[in-house]
Amino acid sequence: MPHTIGIIAFDDVLTSEVIAPVEVFANAIERGLLPDARVLLIGVEPQMQVRTAEGIRLAVDCTVADAPDLTVLIVPGANDVDALMQHAALNAFIRKHADAAEYVASVCAGAFLLGSAGVLDGKQATTWFGGESSLQAQFPQINVVFDAPVVSDQRVITANGGLVAYRAALVLLARLTSADAAEQVYRGLGINRLGTWAAIVESIA
């Protein structure tokens, strides 16, 4: 069956944590590496558009109430996810796909949403860099890994935020296809040319 990658979207979501997996998987689809796959933005509330923390408006394809079947569920983060952690429908949606999907992933504070749904209990996981202690204190059942960009524990992948979302998406792509396919996308998007901070400073000079 064709893969369906679902990315949770909500008001004040961090833009890069939605756009990164969209770009990685869309590029893979365009290259024929994921034939007939599709990427869905899945809203939490019954609204057809969300506004990111950076002010960008994104149209959603469906909502958690539509309960689409997914191969991969990706849960991005925000600067404040407290209200979402108490969202019964979102928690139920996450729990459903923790059982049914091939992979469940989070980026940044999305790990707190996975934690509130109980799907990280007994698993290794990480969150935004610097937030690991908070994740551990709030969810002592999680085996929190400190200072690691991406953590994989069987079918669950968690990652730091920002541009690390690209790395997490590439790991997911490799799991669904192959490391060679993921490398094609990595190089096709030019991520390999970002360079070190020293190289960036040299460009500024």
Short mmCIF file of N, CA and C in Angstrom, two decimals, residues 21-200:
data_model
loop_
_atom_site.label_atom_id
_atom_site.label_comp_id
_atom_site.label_asym_id
_atom_site.label_seq_id
_atom_site.Cartn_x
_atom_site.Cartn_y
_atom_site.Cartn_z
N PRO A 21 9.83 18.04 7.33
CA PRO A 21 9.37 16.73 6.82
C PRO A 21 8.57 16.83 5.53
N VAL A 22 7.80 17.91 5.36
CA VAL A 22 7.08 18.09 4.10
C VAL A 22 8.07 18.12 2.94
N GLU A 23 9.14 18.89 3.10
CA GLU A 23 10.10 19.04 2.01
C GLU A 23 10.85 17.74 1.74
N VAL A 24 11.26 17.04 2.80
CA VAL A 24 11.99 15.79 2.63
C VAL A 24 11.13 14.75 1.91
N PHE A 25 9.90 14.56 2.38
CA PHE A 25 9.06 13.52 1.78
C PHE A 25 8.55 13.93 0.41
N ALA A 26 8.26 15.21 0.21
CA ALA A 26 7.83 15.66 -1.11
C ALA A 26 8.94 15.47 -2.14
N ASN A 27 10.17 15.72 -1.73
CA ASN A 27 11.31 15.53 -2.63
C ASN A 27 11.47 14.05 -2.97
N ALA A 28 11.28 13.19 -1.97
CA ALA A 28 11.38 11.75 -2.21
C ALA A 28 10.29 11.28 -3.17
N ILE A 29 9.09 11.81 -3.00
CA ILE A 29 7.98 11.45 -3.90
C ILE A 29 8.29 11.90 -5.32
N GLU A 30 8.78 13.13 -5.46
CA GLU A 30 9.10 13.67 -6.77
C GLU A 30 10.18 12.84 -7.47
N ARG A 31 11.10 12.29 -6.70
CA ARG A 31 12.18 11.48 -7.26
C ARG A 31 11.75 10.03 -7.52
N GLY A 32 10.53 9.69 -7.19
CA GLY A 32 10.06 8.33 -7.39
C GLY A 32 10.54 7.35 -6.35
N LEU A 33 11.02 7.87 -5.22
CA LEU A 33 11.54 7.01 -4.16
C LEU A 33 10.43 6.49 -3.25
N LEU A 34 9.29 7.18 -3.25
CA LEU A 34 8.11 6.76 -2.50
C LEU A 34 6.91 6.80 -3.45
N PRO A 35 6.80 5.83 -4.32
CA PRO A 35 5.73 5.86 -5.34
C PRO A 35 4.34 5.95 -4.71
N ASP A 36 3.55 6.88 -5.23
CA ASP A 36 2.15 7.05 -4.83
C ASP A 36 1.97 7.46 -3.37
N ALA A 37 3.05 7.83 -2.69
CA ALA A 37 2.92 8.29 -1.30
C ALA A 37 2.29 9.68 -1.28
N ARG A 38 1.77 10.05 -0.12
CA ARG A 38 1.23 11.39 0.04
C ARG A 38 1.55 11.90 1.43
N VAL A 39 1.61 13.22 1.55
CA VAL A 39 1.89 13.89 2.82
C VAL A 39 0.66 14.70 3.19
N LEU A 40 0.17 14.51 4.41
CA LEU A 40 -1.01 15.22 4.88
C LEU A 40 -0.66 16.10 6.07
N LEU A 41 -1.17 17.33 6.06
CA LEU A 41 -1.14 18.16 7.26
C LEU A 41 -2.46 17.92 7.98
N ILE A 42 -2.37 17.51 9.23
CA ILE A 42 -3.56 17.11 9.98
C ILE A 42 -3.80 18.10 11.11
N GLY A 43 -4.87 18.85 11.02
CA GLY A 43 -5.20 19.83 12.04
C GLY A 43 -5.72 19.19 13.31
N VAL A 44 -5.55 19.91 14.41
CA VAL A 44 -6.05 19.44 15.70
C VAL A 44 -7.48 19.92 15.92
N GLU A 45 -7.73 21.16 15.56
CA GLU A 45 -9.05 21.75 15.72
C GLU A 45 -9.82 21.74 14.39
N PRO A 46 -11.14 21.91 14.42
CA PRO A 46 -11.94 21.91 13.18
C PRO A 46 -11.80 23.22 12.41
N GLN A 47 -10.61 23.45 11.88
CA GLN A 47 -10.33 24.65 11.09
C GLN A 47 -9.49 24.23 9.90
N MET A 48 -9.62 24.91 8.79
CA MET A 48 -8.94 24.52 7.56
C MET A 48 -7.60 25.19 7.38
N GLN A 49 -7.20 26.01 8.35
CA GLN A 49 -5.94 26.74 8.23
C GLN A 49 -5.37 26.96 9.62
N VAL A 50 -4.05 26.87 9.74
CA VAL A 50 -3.38 27.19 10.99
C VAL A 50 -2.36 28.30 10.72
N ARG A 51 -2.00 28.98 11.78
CA ARG A 51 -1.00 30.05 11.69
C ARG A 51 0.19 29.64 12.55
N THR A 52 1.36 29.54 11.95
CA THR A 52 2.54 29.09 12.68
C THR A 52 3.04 30.18 13.63
N ALA A 53 3.97 29.80 14.49
CA ALA A 53 4.55 30.74 15.44
C ALA A 53 5.22 31.91 14.73
N GLU A 54 5.69 31.66 13.51
CA GLU A 54 6.36 32.70 12.74
C GLU A 54 5.40 33.48 11.85
N GLY A 55 4.11 33.18 11.94
CA GLY A 55 3.11 33.96 11.23
C GLY A 55 2.75 33.45 9.84
N ILE A 56 3.20 32.26 9.49
CA ILE A 56 2.88 31.70 8.17
C ILE A 56 1.58 30.89 8.26
N ARG A 57 0.70 31.10 7.31
CA ARG A 57 -0.57 30.38 7.29
C ARG A 57 -0.42 29.11 6.45
N LEU A 58 -0.87 28.00 7.01
CA LEU A 58 -0.79 26.71 6.34
C LEU A 58 -2.18 26.09 6.27
N ALA A 59 -2.55 25.62 5.09
CA ALA A 59 -3.83 24.92 4.93
C ALA A 59 -3.65 23.47 5.37
N VAL A 60 -4.63 22.95 6.09
CA VAL A 60 -4.57 21.54 6.49
C VAL A 60 -5.40 20.70 5.53
N ASP A 61 -5.06 19.42 5.43
CA ASP A 61 -5.77 18.51 4.53
C ASP A 61 -6.95 17.84 5.21
N CYS A 62 -6.86 17.67 6.51
CA CYS A 62 -7.91 17.03 7.29
C CYS A 62 -7.63 17.31 8.75
N THR A 63 -8.42 16.75 9.64
CA THR A 63 -8.19 16.94 11.07
C THR A 63 -8.14 15.59 11.77
N VAL A 64 -7.76 15.62 13.04
CA VAL A 64 -7.70 14.36 13.80
C VAL A 64 -9.08 13.71 13.87
N ALA A 65 -10.13 14.51 13.77
CA ALA A 65 -11.49 13.95 13.81
C ALA A 65 -11.77 13.08 12.60
N ASP A 66 -11.05 13.33 11.48
CA ASP A 66 -11.24 12.52 10.28
C ASP A 66 -10.56 11.16 10.38
N ALA A 67 -9.65 11.04 11.35
CA ALA A 67 -8.98 9.77 11.65
C ALA A 67 -8.40 9.08 10.43
N PRO A 68 -7.55 9.76 9.65
CA PRO A 68 -6.95 9.08 8.48
C PRO A 68 -5.97 7.99 8.92
N ASP A 69 -5.86 6.96 8.11
CA ASP A 69 -4.88 5.90 8.36
C ASP A 69 -3.52 6.37 7.87
N LEU A 70 -2.49 6.16 8.69
CA LEU A 70 -1.17 6.69 8.38
C LEU A 70 -0.10 5.61 8.45
N THR A 71 0.93 5.79 7.62
CA THR A 71 2.13 4.98 7.74
C THR A 71 3.05 5.59 8.79
N VAL A 72 3.15 6.92 8.77
CA VAL A 72 4.01 7.66 9.70
C VAL A 72 3.21 8.82 10.28
N LEU A 73 3.32 9.00 11.59
CA LEU A 73 2.76 10.17 12.25
C LEU A 73 3.91 11.00 12.81
N ILE A 74 3.94 12.28 12.44
CA ILE A 74 4.97 13.19 12.93
C ILE A 74 4.30 14.29 13.75
N VAL A 75 4.79 14.49 14.96
CA VAL A 75 4.23 15.48 15.87
C VAL A 75 5.28 16.57 16.13
N PRO A 76 5.11 17.75 15.54
CA PRO A 76 6.05 18.84 15.75
C PRO A 76 5.78 19.54 17.08
N GLY A 77 6.58 20.57 17.36
CA GLY A 77 6.45 21.26 18.63
C GLY A 77 6.04 22.72 18.49
N ALA A 78 6.00 23.38 19.63
CA ALA A 78 5.67 24.80 19.72
C ALA A 78 6.35 25.34 20.96
N ASN A 79 6.30 26.64 21.13
CA ASN A 79 6.90 27.24 22.32
C ASN A 79 6.11 26.92 23.58
N ASP A 80 4.84 26.59 23.42
CA ASP A 80 3.99 26.23 24.55
C ASP A 80 3.01 25.16 24.10
N VAL A 81 3.14 23.96 24.65
CA VAL A 81 2.26 22.85 24.25
C VAL A 81 1.36 22.39 25.40
N ASP A 82 1.30 23.16 26.47
CA ASP A 82 0.55 22.73 27.66
C ASP A 82 -0.91 22.41 27.33
N ALA A 83 -1.58 23.29 26.59
CA ALA A 83 -2.99 23.06 26.27
C ALA A 83 -3.15 21.82 25.39
N LEU A 84 -2.24 21.62 24.45
CA LEU A 84 -2.32 20.46 23.57
C LEU A 84 -2.13 19.15 24.33
N MET A 85 -1.34 19.20 25.40
CA MET A 85 -1.12 17.99 26.19
C MET A 85 -2.41 17.50 26.84
N GLN A 86 -3.35 18.42 27.02
CA GLN A 86 -4.63 18.06 27.65
C GLN A 86 -5.72 17.80 26.61
N HIS A 87 -5.36 17.82 25.34
CA HIS A 87 -6.35 17.68 24.26
C HIS A 87 -6.70 16.20 24.08
N ALA A 88 -7.90 15.82 24.51
CA ALA A 88 -8.29 14.40 24.52
C ALA A 88 -8.26 13.77 23.13
N ALA A 89 -8.78 14.49 22.13
CA ALA A 89 -8.84 13.93 20.78
C ALA A 89 -7.44 13.73 20.20
N LEU A 90 -6.54 14.68 20.47
CA LEU A 90 -5.17 14.55 19.97
C LEU A 90 -4.47 13.39 20.66
N ASN A 91 -4.63 13.28 21.96
CA ASN A 91 -4.01 12.16 22.69
C ASN A 91 -4.51 10.82 22.15
N ALA A 92 -5.80 10.73 21.89
CA ALA A 92 -6.36 9.48 21.37
C ALA A 92 -5.81 9.18 19.98
N PHE A 93 -5.68 10.22 19.15
CA PHE A 93 -5.16 10.06 17.80
C PHE A 93 -3.71 9.56 17.84
N ILE A 94 -2.92 10.13 18.74
CA ILE A 94 -1.52 9.71 18.87
C ILE A 94 -1.46 8.26 19.33
N ARG A 95 -2.26 7.91 20.33
CA ARG A 95 -2.25 6.53 20.84
C ARG A 95 -2.65 5.54 19.76
N LYS A 96 -3.65 5.91 18.96
CA LYS A 96 -4.10 5.03 17.88
C LYS A 96 -2.95 4.73 16.92
N HIS A 97 -2.21 5.76 16.54
CA HIS A 97 -1.16 5.56 15.55
C HIS A 97 0.12 4.99 16.15
N ALA A 98 0.27 5.11 17.46
CA ALA A 98 1.37 4.42 18.11
C ALA A 98 1.20 2.92 17.96
N ASP A 99 -0.04 2.47 17.86
CA ASP A 99 -0.34 1.06 17.65
C ASP A 99 -0.39 0.68 16.17
N ALA A 100 -0.96 1.58 15.35
CA ALA A 100 -1.28 1.20 13.97
C ALA A 100 -0.24 1.62 12.93
N ALA A 101 0.45 2.72 13.13
CA ALA A 101 1.38 3.22 12.13
C ALA A 101 2.71 2.46 12.19
N GLU A 102 3.46 2.54 11.10
CA GLU A 102 4.78 1.92 11.10
C GLU A 102 5.74 2.69 12.00
N TYR A 103 5.62 4.03 11.99
CA TYR A 103 6.49 4.87 12.80
C TYR A 103 5.72 6.04 13.37
N VAL A 104 6.10 6.43 14.58
CA VAL A 104 5.62 7.65 15.20
C VAL A 104 6.85 8.48 15.55
N ALA A 105 6.80 9.77 15.24
CA ALA A 105 7.96 10.63 15.48
C ALA A 105 7.53 11.95 16.09
N SER A 106 8.46 12.56 16.81
CA SER A 106 8.22 13.91 17.33
C SER A 106 9.45 14.76 17.08
N VAL A 107 9.21 16.05 17.02
CA VAL A 107 10.29 17.02 16.89
C VAL A 107 10.11 18.04 18.01
N CYS A 108 11.22 18.39 18.68
CA CYS A 108 11.19 19.44 19.69
C CYS A 108 10.19 19.08 20.80
N ALA A 109 9.33 20.02 21.17
CA ALA A 109 8.37 19.80 22.26
C ALA A 109 7.27 18.83 21.88
N GLY A 110 7.27 18.35 20.65
CA GLY A 110 6.33 17.30 20.27
C GLY A 110 6.49 16.07 21.14
N ALA A 111 7.69 15.89 21.72
CA ALA A 111 7.92 14.75 22.61
C ALA A 111 7.02 14.83 23.84
N PHE A 112 6.70 16.05 24.29
CA PHE A 112 5.80 16.20 25.43
C PHE A 112 4.39 15.74 25.06
N LEU A 113 4.01 15.93 23.81
CA LEU A 113 2.70 15.47 23.36
C LEU A 113 2.67 13.94 23.26
N LEU A 114 3.76 13.36 22.79
CA LEU A 114 3.83 11.90 22.79
C LEU A 114 3.84 11.38 24.23
N GLY A 115 4.54 12.10 25.11
CA GLY A 115 4.59 11.70 26.50
C GLY A 115 3.23 11.76 27.17
N SER A 116 2.48 12.81 26.88
CA SER A 116 1.16 12.95 27.50
C SER A 116 0.19 11.89 27.01
N ALA A 117 0.44 11.37 25.81
CA ALA A 117 -0.39 10.29 25.28
C ALA A 117 0.07 8.92 25.79
N GLY A 118 1.20 8.90 26.50
CA GLY A 118 1.68 7.67 27.10
C GLY A 118 2.44 6.75 26.17
N VAL A 119 2.81 7.24 24.99
CA VAL A 119 3.43 6.33 24.01
C VAL A 119 4.95 6.27 24.14
N LEU A 120 5.53 7.08 25.02
CA LEU A 120 6.98 7.04 25.21
C LEU A 120 7.38 6.29 26.48
N ASP A 121 6.41 5.79 27.22
CA ASP A 121 6.72 5.08 28.46
C ASP A 121 7.63 3.90 28.19
N GLY A 122 8.74 3.84 28.93
CA GLY A 122 9.69 2.75 28.78
C GLY A 122 10.59 2.85 27.58
N LYS A 123 10.48 3.94 26.83
CA LYS A 123 11.29 4.12 25.62
C LYS A 123 12.34 5.21 25.80
N GLN A 124 13.39 5.11 25.00
CA GLN A 124 14.37 6.19 24.93
C GLN A 124 13.81 7.30 24.05
N ALA A 125 14.03 8.55 24.46
CA ALA A 125 13.49 9.67 23.69
C ALA A 125 14.24 10.94 24.05
N THR A 126 14.12 11.93 23.17
CA THR A 126 14.69 13.24 23.44
C THR A 126 13.68 14.30 23.04
N THR A 127 14.05 15.56 23.28
CA THR A 127 13.18 16.69 22.96
C THR A 127 14.07 17.85 22.55
N TRP A 128 13.56 19.09 22.64
CA TRP A 128 14.38 20.23 22.27
C TRP A 128 15.62 20.29 23.15
N PHE A 129 16.73 20.73 22.54
CA PHE A 129 18.01 20.79 23.25
C PHE A 129 17.89 21.75 24.43
N GLY A 130 18.09 21.23 25.62
CA GLY A 130 17.91 22.00 26.84
C GLY A 130 16.63 21.67 27.57
N GLY A 131 15.72 20.96 26.91
CA GLY A 131 14.44 20.61 27.52
C GLY A 131 14.39 19.20 28.07
N GLU A 132 15.52 18.49 27.99
CA GLU A 132 15.51 17.09 28.40
C GLU A 132 15.14 16.91 29.88
N SER A 133 15.66 17.78 30.74
CA SER A 133 15.37 17.64 32.17
C SER A 133 13.88 17.83 32.45
N SER A 134 13.26 18.77 31.74
CA SER A 134 11.82 19.00 31.92
C SER A 134 11.03 17.79 31.46
N LEU A 135 11.44 17.20 30.34
CA LEU A 135 10.75 16.00 29.85
C LEU A 135 10.88 14.86 30.86
N GLN A 136 12.08 14.69 31.41
CA GLN A 136 12.30 13.62 32.37
C GLN A 136 11.50 13.84 33.65
N ALA A 137 11.46 15.10 34.12
CA ALA A 137 10.73 15.39 35.35
C ALA A 137 9.23 15.19 35.17
N GLN A 138 8.73 15.58 34.01
CA GLN A 138 7.29 15.49 33.78
C GLN A 138 6.84 14.07 33.47
N PHE A 139 7.73 13.31 32.84
CA PHE A 139 7.39 11.93 32.46
C PHE A 139 8.52 10.99 32.89
N PRO A 140 8.55 10.65 34.17
CA PRO A 140 9.66 9.82 34.67
C PRO A 140 9.72 8.42 34.06
N GLN A 141 8.64 7.99 33.39
CA GLN A 141 8.65 6.66 32.77
C GLN A 141 9.48 6.63 31.49
N ILE A 142 9.81 7.83 30.96
CA ILE A 142 10.60 7.90 29.72
C ILE A 142 12.09 7.81 30.06
N ASN A 143 12.84 7.10 29.25
CA ASN A 143 14.30 7.06 29.38
C ASN A 143 14.87 8.19 28.52
N VAL A 144 14.95 9.38 29.09
CA VAL A 144 15.34 10.56 28.32
C VAL A 144 16.82 10.53 28.00
N VAL A 145 17.15 10.79 26.75
CA VAL A 145 18.53 10.85 26.28
C VAL A 145 18.90 12.32 26.13
N PHE A 146 20.00 12.72 26.77
CA PHE A 146 20.44 14.11 26.76
C PHE A 146 21.44 14.36 25.62
N ASP A 147 21.35 15.55 25.05
CA ASP A 147 22.33 16.03 24.07
C ASP A 147 22.50 15.07 22.89
N ALA A 148 21.38 14.62 22.35
CA ALA A 148 21.39 13.77 21.15
C ALA A 148 20.40 14.37 20.16
N PRO A 149 20.81 14.66 18.92
CA PRO A 149 19.91 15.28 17.96
C PRO A 149 18.69 14.43 17.63
N VAL A 150 18.92 13.14 17.39
CA VAL A 150 17.84 12.22 17.03
C VAL A 150 18.01 10.93 17.83
N VAL A 151 16.91 10.44 18.38
CA VAL A 151 16.93 9.19 19.14
C VAL A 151 15.91 8.24 18.53
N SER A 152 16.34 7.04 18.20
CA SER A 152 15.45 6.01 17.65
C SER A 152 15.29 4.90 18.67
N ASP A 153 14.05 4.50 18.91
CA ASP A 153 13.76 3.36 19.77
C ASP A 153 12.68 2.54 19.07
N GLN A 154 13.13 1.57 18.29
CA GLN A 154 12.25 0.73 17.50
C GLN A 154 11.39 1.58 16.56
N ARG A 155 10.09 1.66 16.78
CA ARG A 155 9.19 2.37 15.86
C ARG A 155 8.98 3.83 16.25
N VAL A 156 9.69 4.30 17.25
CA VAL A 156 9.51 5.68 17.71
C VAL A 156 10.79 6.46 17.51
N ILE A 157 10.67 7.62 16.87
CA ILE A 157 11.83 8.49 16.61
C ILE A 157 11.52 9.87 17.18
N THR A 158 12.43 10.38 18.01
CA THR A 158 12.27 11.72 18.58
C THR A 158 13.50 12.54 18.26
N ALA A 159 13.33 13.86 18.19
CA ALA A 159 14.43 14.71 17.74
C ALA A 159 14.36 16.09 18.37
N ASN A 160 15.52 16.76 18.36
CA ASN A 160 15.57 18.18 18.71
C ASN A 160 14.77 18.96 17.67
N GLY A 161 14.63 20.25 17.89
CA GLY A 161 13.83 21.06 16.99
C GLY A 161 14.63 21.77 15.92
N GLY A 162 13.99 22.72 15.26
CA GLY A 162 14.64 23.52 14.23
C GLY A 162 15.09 22.67 13.05
N LEU A 163 16.29 22.93 12.58
CA LEU A 163 16.79 22.24 11.40
C LEU A 163 17.04 20.76 11.63
N VAL A 164 17.11 20.33 12.90
CA VAL A 164 17.26 18.90 13.17
C VAL A 164 16.03 18.14 12.67
N ALA A 165 14.92 18.84 12.46
CA ALA A 165 13.73 18.20 11.90
C ALA A 165 14.04 17.58 10.54
N TYR A 166 14.94 18.19 9.77
CA TYR A 166 15.35 17.61 8.49
C TYR A 166 16.05 16.27 8.72
N ARG A 167 16.92 16.24 9.70
CA ARG A 167 17.65 15.00 10.00
C ARG A 167 16.68 13.90 10.41
N ALA A 168 15.73 14.23 11.27
CA ALA A 168 14.76 13.24 11.71
C ALA A 168 13.94 12.72 10.52
N ALA A 169 13.53 13.63 9.64
CA ALA A 169 12.75 13.22 8.47
C ALA A 169 13.57 12.32 7.55
N LEU A 170 14.86 12.60 7.41
CA LEU A 170 15.72 11.75 6.59
C LEU A 170 15.88 10.36 7.21
N VAL A 171 15.95 10.29 8.54
CA VAL A 171 16.00 8.99 9.21
C VAL A 171 14.72 8.20 8.93
N LEU A 172 13.58 8.86 9.03
CA LEU A 172 12.31 8.21 8.73
C LEU A 172 12.26 7.74 7.28
N LEU A 173 12.72 8.60 6.36
CA LEU A 173 12.73 8.23 4.96
C LEU A 173 13.60 7.01 4.72
N ALA A 174 14.76 6.97 5.36
CA ALA A 174 15.65 5.82 5.20
C ALA A 174 15.00 4.55 5.72
N ARG A 175 14.24 4.66 6.81
CA ARG A 175 13.55 3.49 7.36
C ARG A 175 12.49 2.99 6.38
N LEU A 176 11.81 3.90 5.70
CA LEU A 176 10.75 3.52 4.77
C LEU A 176 11.30 3.04 3.43
N THR A 177 12.49 3.51 3.06
CA THR A 177 13.06 3.17 1.76
C THR A 177 14.44 2.55 1.95
N SER A 178 15.47 3.38 1.93
CA SER A 178 16.84 2.91 2.13
C SER A 178 17.73 4.10 2.47
N ALA A 179 18.91 3.81 2.98
CA ALA A 179 19.86 4.88 3.28
C ALA A 179 20.27 5.59 1.99
N ASP A 180 20.41 4.84 0.89
CA ASP A 180 20.78 5.45 -0.38
C ASP A 180 19.71 6.43 -0.85
N ALA A 181 18.45 6.06 -0.69
CA ALA A 181 17.36 6.96 -1.10
C ALA A 181 17.36 8.22 -0.25
N ALA A 182 17.57 8.06 1.04
CA ALA A 182 17.62 9.23 1.93
C ALA A 182 18.79 10.14 1.57
N GLU A 183 19.91 9.54 1.19
CA GLU A 183 21.07 10.36 0.81
C GLU A 183 20.78 11.14 -0.47
N GLN A 184 20.05 10.55 -1.40
CA GLN A 184 19.67 11.29 -2.61
C GLN A 184 18.90 12.56 -2.26
N VAL A 185 17.96 12.43 -1.33
CA VAL A 185 17.16 13.59 -0.92
C VAL A 185 18.03 14.58 -0.16
N TYR A 186 18.85 14.08 0.73
CA TYR A 186 19.79 14.92 1.50
C TYR A 186 20.63 15.79 0.57
N ARG A 187 21.19 15.18 -0.47
CA ARG A 187 22.02 15.93 -1.40
C ARG A 187 21.17 16.77 -2.35
N GLY A 188 20.01 16.26 -2.72
CA GLY A 188 19.13 17.00 -3.63
C GLY A 188 18.63 18.29 -3.01
N LEU A 189 18.41 18.30 -1.70
CA LEU A 189 17.97 19.51 -1.00
C LEU A 189 19.14 20.43 -0.66
N GLY A 190 20.36 19.95 -0.89
CA GLY A 190 21.53 20.79 -0.62
C GLY A 190 21.89 20.90 0.84
N ILE A 191 21.34 20.02 1.68
CA ILE A 191 21.63 20.10 3.11
C ILE A 191 23.11 19.85 3.37
N ASN A 192 23.73 19.02 2.54
CA ASN A 192 25.15 18.74 2.70
C ASN A 192 26.02 19.95 2.46
N ARG A 193 25.45 20.99 1.83
CA ARG A 193 26.23 22.19 1.51
C ARG A 193 26.04 23.31 2.54
N LEU A 194 25.29 23.02 3.60
CA LEU A 194 25.09 24.05 4.62
C LEU A 194 26.40 24.45 5.25
N GLY A 195 27.24 23.47 5.55
CA GLY A 195 28.57 23.76 6.06
C GLY A 195 28.60 24.00 7.56
N THR A 196 29.80 24.08 8.08
CA THR A 196 30.01 24.34 9.50
C THR A 196 29.80 25.83 9.79
N TRP A 197 29.73 26.17 11.07
CA TRP A 197 29.61 27.57 11.44
C TRP A 197 30.83 28.36 10.96
N ALA A 198 32.01 27.75 11.00
CA ALA A 198 33.21 28.42 10.53
C ALA A 198 33.09 28.77 9.05
N ALA A 199 32.49 27.87 8.27
CA ALA A 199 32.30 28.14 6.84
C ALA A 199 31.30 29.26 6.63
N ILE A 200 30.28 29.32 7.47
CA ILE A 200 29.29 30.40 7.38
C ILE A 200 29.93 31.73 7.72
#
